[in-house]
């Protein structure tokens, strides 16, 4: 009973210690929509006159001031809400080189955070027309190498040590034609004895800004600005994708340092089927 009594005396002291302990406040935070902090200027598109940066700011210590470029927004305009949405339209007329738009946020505790939204310049792309065969095709290889931009047969591919590229195959279980990563060959029952080590990922491009992405839109891609501006939230990629005739697919290398789009010009079904692709990818 004495031990219980001692514990009861101790509890108020513990609670008192917790009450006196200061809880550290979260620092202010600047967030750009989709967590994307860059936009690539398309120098081949003279119609792009502006770009609107959107995002939000948060500050547990409430806002003292928020600065976008040379615009200063004080606490009287923001109020006492710890979260606030913002928009800022950047004039792109005459812009040909890279530049930054600085953001700075200070809370009422004196904590300051800075972040920049970067405008980058586009780079060149390369275009390739290739015909690939599924795993039992006797005429065409099924692996397109990102390294030398050539197509290799199953046997040639199995002897490669650094197989970074994309495969075309037939899922024998689901009876489906696929573009797939070398790592998915066993999972998709394309090859049963070999699994690659390099990841490539894909997704279909259906529309951009509510405009259908067809062959006409594909032909308009003249540099890598379009590829680099496809954000990873709206265009999340997966290690394989079903393929259809007259469709376009985004693909990425494992570290996302290389992006490309592949338009399906023709498609023949089956384990010995084939696909004709027009590929546009970043020049390495």
CSV table of C-alpha atoms in Angstrom, one decimal:
chain,number,residue,atom,x,y,z
A,1,UNK,CA,0.0,0.0,0.0
A,2,UNK,CA,2.9,2.3,0.8
A,3,UNK,CA,4.4,1.8,-2.7
A,4,UNK,CA,1.0,2.7,-4.3
A,5,UNK,CA,0.8,5.8,-2.1
A,6,UNK,CA,4.3,6.9,-3.2
A,7,UNK,CA,3.4,6.5,-6.9
A,8,UNK,CA,0.2,8.6,-6.4
A,9,UNK,CA,2.4,11.4,-5.0
A,10,UNK,CA,4.8,11.1,-7.9
A,11,UNK,CA,2.1,11.4,-10.7
A,12,UNK,CA,1.4,15.2,-10.1
A,13,UNK,CA,5.1,15.9,-10.3
A,14,UNK,CA,5.4,14.1,-13.6
A,15,UNK,CA,2.4,16.0,-15.1
A,16,UNK,CA,3.8,19.3,-13.8
A,17,UNK,CA,7.1,18.5,-15.5
A,18,UNK,CA,5.3,17.8,-18.8
A,19,UNK,CA,3.3,21.1,-18.5
A,20,UNK,CA,6.5,23.1,-18.0
A,21,UNK,CA,8.3,21.5,-21.0
A,22,UNK,CA,8.1,23.7,-24.1
A,23,UNK,CA,6.9,22.1,-27.3
A,24,UNK,CA,9.1,23.2,-30.2
A,25,UNK,CA,7.2,25.0,-32.9
A,26,UNK,CA,7.4,23.9,-36.5
A,27,UNK,CA,9.3,26.3,-38.8
A,28,UNK,CA,7.5,28.1,-41.6
A,29,UNK,CA,7.2,26.2,-44.9
A,30,UNK,CA,6.8,27.1,-48.6
A,31,UNK,CA,5.2,24.5,-50.8
A,32,UNK,CA,4.9,24.6,-54.6
A,33,UNK,CA,2.0,22.7,-56.2
A,34,UNK,CA,2.9,19.0,-56.8
A,35,UNK,CA,6.2,19.8,-55.0
A,36,UNK,CA,7.6,20.9,-58.4
A,37,UNK,CA,9.9,24.0,-58.1
A,38,UNK,CA,10.9,24.4,-61.8
A,39,UNK,CA,9.5,25.1,-65.2
A,40,UNK,CA,11.4,24.5,-68.5
A,41,UNK,CA,11.0,27.3,-71.0
A,42,UNK,CA,10.0,26.0,-74.4
A,43,UNK,CA,12.1,28.2,-76.7
A,44,UNK,CA,10.3,26.7,-79.8
A,45,UNK,CA,6.9,28.0,-78.5
A,46,UNK,CA,6.5,31.7,-79.0
A,47,UNK,CA,2.9,31.6,-77.8
A,48,UNK,CA,3.9,31.1,-74.1
A,49,UNK,CA,3.6,34.5,-72.6
A,50,UNK,CA,3.3,33.7,-68.9
A,51,UNK,CA,3.4,31.0,-66.3
A,52,UNK,CA,1.5,31.0,-63.0
A,53,UNK,CA,3.3,29.6,-59.9
A,54,UNK,CA,0.9,28.2,-57.4
A,55,UNK,CA,1.4,26.8,-53.9
A,56,UNK,CA,0.9,27.4,-50.2
A,57,UNK,CA,2.7,28.6,-47.1
A,58,UNK,CA,2.3,27.4,-43.5
A,59,UNK,CA,3.6,28.8,-40.3
A,60,UNK,CA,2.6,27.5,-36.8
A,61,UNK,CA,3.9,30.8,-35.5
A,62,UNK,CA,1.6,32.7,-37.9
A,63,UNK,CA,2.8,34.9,-40.7
A,64,UNK,CA,4.7,38.2,-40.3
A,65,UNK,CA,5.5,38.7,-44.0
A,66,UNK,CA,5.7,36.8,-47.3
A,67,UNK,CA,7.8,38.0,-50.2
A,68,UNK,CA,7.5,36.9,-53.8
A,69,UNK,CA,10.1,38.5,-56.1
A,70,UNK,CA,9.7,42.2,-55.3
A,71,UNK,CA,6.2,41.9,-53.9
A,72,UNK,CA,5.9,42.1,-50.1
A,73,UNK,CA,2.8,40.8,-48.4
A,74,UNK,CA,2.3,41.7,-44.8
A,75,UNK,CA,0.5,40.0,-41.9
A,76,UNK,CA,-2.4,42.4,-42.2
A,77,UNK,CA,-3.1,41.0,-45.7
A,78,UNK,CA,-2.6,37.3,-44.7
A,79,UNK,CA,-4.4,37.4,-41.4
A,80,UNK,CA,-4.1,34.9,-38.5
A,81,UNK,CA,-4.6,31.7,-40.6
A,82,UNK,CA,-1.5,29.5,-40.3
A,83,UNK,CA,-2.0,28.2,-43.9
A,84,UNK,CA,-2.4,30.4,-47.0
A,85,UNK,CA,-2.6,29.7,-50.7
A,86,UNK,CA,-0.7,31.8,-53.2
A,87,UNK,CA,-0.5,32.5,-57.0
A,88,UNK,CA,2.1,34.5,-58.8
A,89,UNK,CA,2.1,35.0,-62.6
A,90,UNK,CA,5.5,35.3,-64.3
A,91,UNK,CA,5.8,37.3,-67.5
A,92,UNK,CA,7.7,35.1,-70.0
A,93,UNK,CA,7.8,37.6,-72.9
A,94,UNK,CA,11.4,38.0,-74.1
A,95,UNK,CA,12.7,35.4,-71.6
A,96,UNK,CA,15.2,33.1,-73.3
A,97,UNK,CA,17.7,32.3,-70.5
A,98,UNK,CA,17.3,30.7,-67.1
A,99,UNK,CA,16.3,32.7,-64.1
A,100,UNK,CA,14.9,32.3,-60.6
A,101,UNK,CA,11.9,33.8,-58.7
A,102,UNK,CA,12.8,34.1,-55.0
A,103,UNK,CA,10.3,33.4,-52.2
A,104,UNK,CA,10.8,34.3,-48.6
A,105,UNK,CA,8.6,33.7,-45.6
A,106,UNK,CA,9.0,35.0,-42.0
A,107,UNK,CA,6.8,34.0,-39.1
A,108,UNK,CA,6.0,36.2,-36.0
A,109,UNK,CA,8.6,34.3,-34.0
A,110,UNK,CA,11.3,35.7,-36.3
A,111,UNK,CA,11.9,32.4,-38.2
A,112,UNK,CA,12.7,32.9,-41.9
A,113,UNK,CA,12.7,30.4,-44.7
A,114,UNK,CA,13.6,31.0,-48.4
A,115,UNK,CA,13.0,29.0,-51.5
A,116,UNK,CA,13.3,29.7,-55.3
A,117,UNK,CA,11.2,28.7,-58.2
A,118,UNK,CA,13.6,28.1,-61.1
A,119,UNK,CA,12.9,28.7,-64.8
A,120,UNK,CA,15.3,26.6,-66.9
A,121,UNK,CA,16.0,26.4,-70.7
A,122,UNK,CA,15.0,23.6,-72.9
A,123,UNK,CA,17.5,21.1,-74.4
A,124,UNK,CA,17.6,19.1,-77.6
A,125,UNK,CA,15.9,15.8,-78.3
A,126,UNK,CA,16.7,12.9,-80.6
A,127,UNK,CA,14.2,11.0,-82.8
A,128,UNK,CA,14.3,7.3,-83.7
A,129,UNK,CA,12.1,5.1,-85.7
A,130,UNK,CA,12.4,1.5,-84.5
A,131,UNK,CA,10.6,-1.8,-85.1
A,132,UNK,CA,10.6,-4.2,-82.1
A,133,UNK,CA,9.4,-7.8,-81.8
A,134,UNK,CA,7.9,-9.6,-78.9
A,135,UNK,CA,9.9,-12.4,-77.2
A,136,UNK,CA,9.2,-15.0,-80.0
A,137,UNK,CA,9.7,-12.8,-83.0
A,138,UNK,CA,12.2,-14.2,-85.4
A,139,UNK,CA,12.7,-10.9,-87.2
A,140,UNK,CA,13.1,-8.1,-84.7
A,141,UNK,CA,14.7,-7.6,-81.3
A,142,UNK,CA,12.6,-6.8,-78.2
A,143,UNK,CA,15.0,-4.5,-76.3
A,144,UNK,CA,15.7,-0.9,-77.1
A,145,UNK,CA,18.9,0.4,-75.4
A,146,UNK,CA,19.0,3.9,-74.0
A,147,UNK,CA,22.8,3.7,-74.3
A,148,UNK,CA,23.3,3.2,-78.1
A,149,UNK,CA,19.7,3.5,-79.3
A,150,UNK,CA,19.8,0.1,-80.9
A,151,UNK,CA,17.4,-2.8,-80.7
A,152,UNK,CA,18.6,-6.2,-79.4
A,153,UNK,CA,17.3,-9.7,-79.5
A,154,UNK,CA,16.4,-11.8,-76.4
A,155,UNK,CA,19.7,-13.7,-76.6
A,156,UNK,CA,21.7,-10.5,-77.0
A,157,UNK,CA,19.9,-8.8,-74.2
A,158,UNK,CA,20.5,-11.7,-71.8
A,159,UNK,CA,24.3,-11.3,-72.3
A,160,UNK,CA,24.2,-7.6,-71.4
A,161,UNK,CA,25.5,-6.5,-68.0
A,162,UNK,CA,24.0,-3.0,-67.9
A,163,UNK,CA,20.7,-3.3,-69.6
A,164,UNK,CA,19.2,0.2,-69.3
A,165,UNK,CA,16.3,0.6,-71.8
A,166,UNK,CA,12.8,-0.6,-72.5
A,167,UNK,CA,11.3,-4.0,-73.6
A,168,UNK,CA,8.4,-4.9,-75.8
A,169,UNK,CA,6.8,-8.2,-75.0
A,170,UNK,CA,3.7,-10.4,-74.8
A,171,UNK,CA,2.3,-11.4,-71.4
A,172,UNK,CA,1.5,-15.0,-72.0
A,173,UNK,CA,-0.8,-15.3,-69.0
A,174,UNK,CA,-3.0,-12.2,-69.6
A,175,UNK,CA,-2.6,-12.2,-73.4
A,176,UNK,CA,-1.5,-8.5,-73.4
A,177,UNK,CA,1.1,-6.5,-75.4
A,178,UNK,CA,3.3,-4.5,-73.2
A,179,UNK,CA,6.1,-1.9,-73.0
A,180,UNK,CA,7.9,-2.9,-69.8
A,181,UNK,CA,10.9,-2.5,-67.7
A,182,UNK,CA,13.6,-5.2,-67.8
A,183,UNK,CA,12.9,-5.8,-64.1
A,184,UNK,CA,9.3,-6.9,-65.0
A,185,UNK,CA,10.1,-9.6,-67.6
A,186,UNK,CA,9.4,-12.5,-65.2
A,187,UNK,CA,6.5,-10.8,-63.3
A,188,UNK,CA,4.7,-10.2,-66.6
A,189,UNK,CA,5.5,-13.8,-67.9
A,190,UNK,CA,7.4,-12.4,-70.9
A,191,UNK,CA,10.6,-14.3,-70.1
A,192,UNK,CA,10.6,-17.0,-67.5
A,193,UNK,CA,14.3,-17.3,-66.8
A,194,UNK,CA,15.7,-13.8,-66.8
A,195,UNK,CA,15.0,-10.6,-64.8
A,196,UNK,CA,16.8,-7.4,-65.6
A,197,UNK,CA,18.3,-5.0,-63.0
A,198,UNK,CA,17.6,-1.6,-64.4
A,199,UNK,CA,14.2,0.0,-63.9
A,200,UNK,CA,12.3,1.8,-66.7
A,201,UNK,CA,8.8,3.2,-66.1
A,202,UNK,CA,5.9,4.2,-68.3
A,203,UNK,CA,2.5,5.9,-68.5
A,204,UNK,CA,0.2,6.7,-71.4
A,205,UNK,CA,-0.2,10.4,-72.2
A,206,UNK,CA,-3.9,10.9,-72.9
A,207,UNK,CA,-4.3,14.7,-72.7
A,208,UNK,CA,-2.4,17.9,-71.8
A,209,UNK,CA,-4.4,20.8,-70.3
A,210,UNK,CA,-7.6,19.0,-71.5
A,211,UNK,CA,-6.4,18.8,-75.1
A,212,UNK,CA,-6.1,15.2,-76.5
A,213,UNK,CA,-2.5,14.2,-77.0
A,214,UNK,CA,-2.6,12.7,-80.5
A,215,UNK,CA,-0.1,12.3,-83.4
A,216,UNK,CA,-0.4,16.0,-84.2
A,217,UNK,CA,0.6,17.0,-80.7
A,218,UNK,CA,3.4,14.4,-80.7
A,219,UNK,CA,4.8,15.9,-83.9
A,220,UNK,CA,4.9,19.3,-82.2
A,221,UNK,CA,7.5,18.2,-79.6
A,222,UNK,CA,10.7,19.8,-80.8
A,223,UNK,CA,12.8,19.9,-77.6
A,224,UNK,CA,12.8,18.4,-74.1
A,225,UNK,CA,10.7,21.2,-72.4
A,226,UNK,CA,7.5,19.1,-72.8
A,227,UNK,CA,9.1,16.0,-71.3
A,228,UNK,CA,10.6,17.8,-68.3
A,229,UNK,CA,7.4,19.7,-67.5
A,230,UNK,CA,5.4,16.5,-67.1
A,231,UNK,CA,5.1,16.5,-63.3
A,232,UNK,CA,5.4,13.2,-61.4
A,233,UNK,CA,2.0,13.5,-59.7
A,234,UNK,CA,-0.2,13.8,-62.8
A,235,UNK,CA,2.1,11.6,-64.8
A,236,UNK,CA,3.1,8.9,-62.4
A,237,UNK,CA,4.9,6.1,-64.2
A,238,UNK,CA,4.8,2.3,-63.6
A,239,UNK,CA,7.2,-0.5,-64.6
A,240,UNK,CA,4.9,-1.7,-67.4
A,241,UNK,CA,2.0,-0.4,-69.5
A,242,UNK,CA,-0.4,-1.9,-71.9
A,243,UNK,CA,0.2,-0.6,-75.5
A,244,UNK,CA,-2.3,0.2,-78.2
A,245,UNK,CA,-2.0,1.4,-81.7
A,246,UNK,CA,-2.0,5.3,-82.2
A,247,UNK,CA,-1.2,6.0,-78.6
A,248,UNK,CA,1.8,7.9,-77.0
A,249,UNK,CA,3.6,6.8,-73.9
A,250,UNK,CA,6.0,8.6,-71.6
A,251,UNK,CA,9.0,6.6,-70.4
A,252,UNK,CA,11.7,7.4,-67.8
A,253,UNK,CA,15.0,5.9,-66.8
A,254,UNK,CA,15.6,4.6,-63.3
A,255,UNK,CA,16.9,7.8,-61.9
A,256,UNK,CA,14.6,10.0,-64.0
A,257,UNK,CA,17.6,11.6,-65.7
A,258,UNK,CA,16.4,10.5,-69.1
A,259,UNK,CA,12.8,11.0,-70.4
A,260,UNK,CA,11.2,10.2,-73.7
A,261,UNK,CA,7.9,9.6,-75.5
A,262,UNK,CA,7.1,6.8,-77.8
A,263,UNK,CA,4.3,6.9,-80.3
A,264,UNK,CA,2.9,3.6,-81.5
A,265,UNK,CA,2.7,3.8,-85.3
A,266,UNK,CA,1.5,0.2,-85.7
A,267,UNK,CA,1.0,-2.9,-83.5
A,268,UNK,CA,0.7,-6.6,-84.2
A,269,UNK,CA,-0.6,-8.8,-81.5
A,270,UNK,CA,0.8,-12.1,-80.2
A,271,UNK,CA,3.9,-13.7,-78.7
A,272,UNK,CA,5.6,-13.2,-82.1
A,273,UNK,CA,4.0,-9.8,-82.7
A,274,UNK,CA,5.8,-6.6,-83.5
A,275,UNK,CA,5.5,-2.8,-82.8
A,276,UNK,CA,6.6,0.2,-84.8
A,277,UNK,CA,7.6,3.1,-82.6
A,278,UNK,CA,8.6,6.7,-83.1
A,279,UNK,CA,10.7,7.6,-80.1
A,280,UNK,CA,11.6,11.2,-79.1
A,281,UNK,CA,14.0,11.3,-76.1
A,282,UNK,CA,16.4,13.7,-74.4
A,283,UNK,CA,19.8,13.9,-76.1
A,284,UNK,CA,22.4,12.6,-73.7
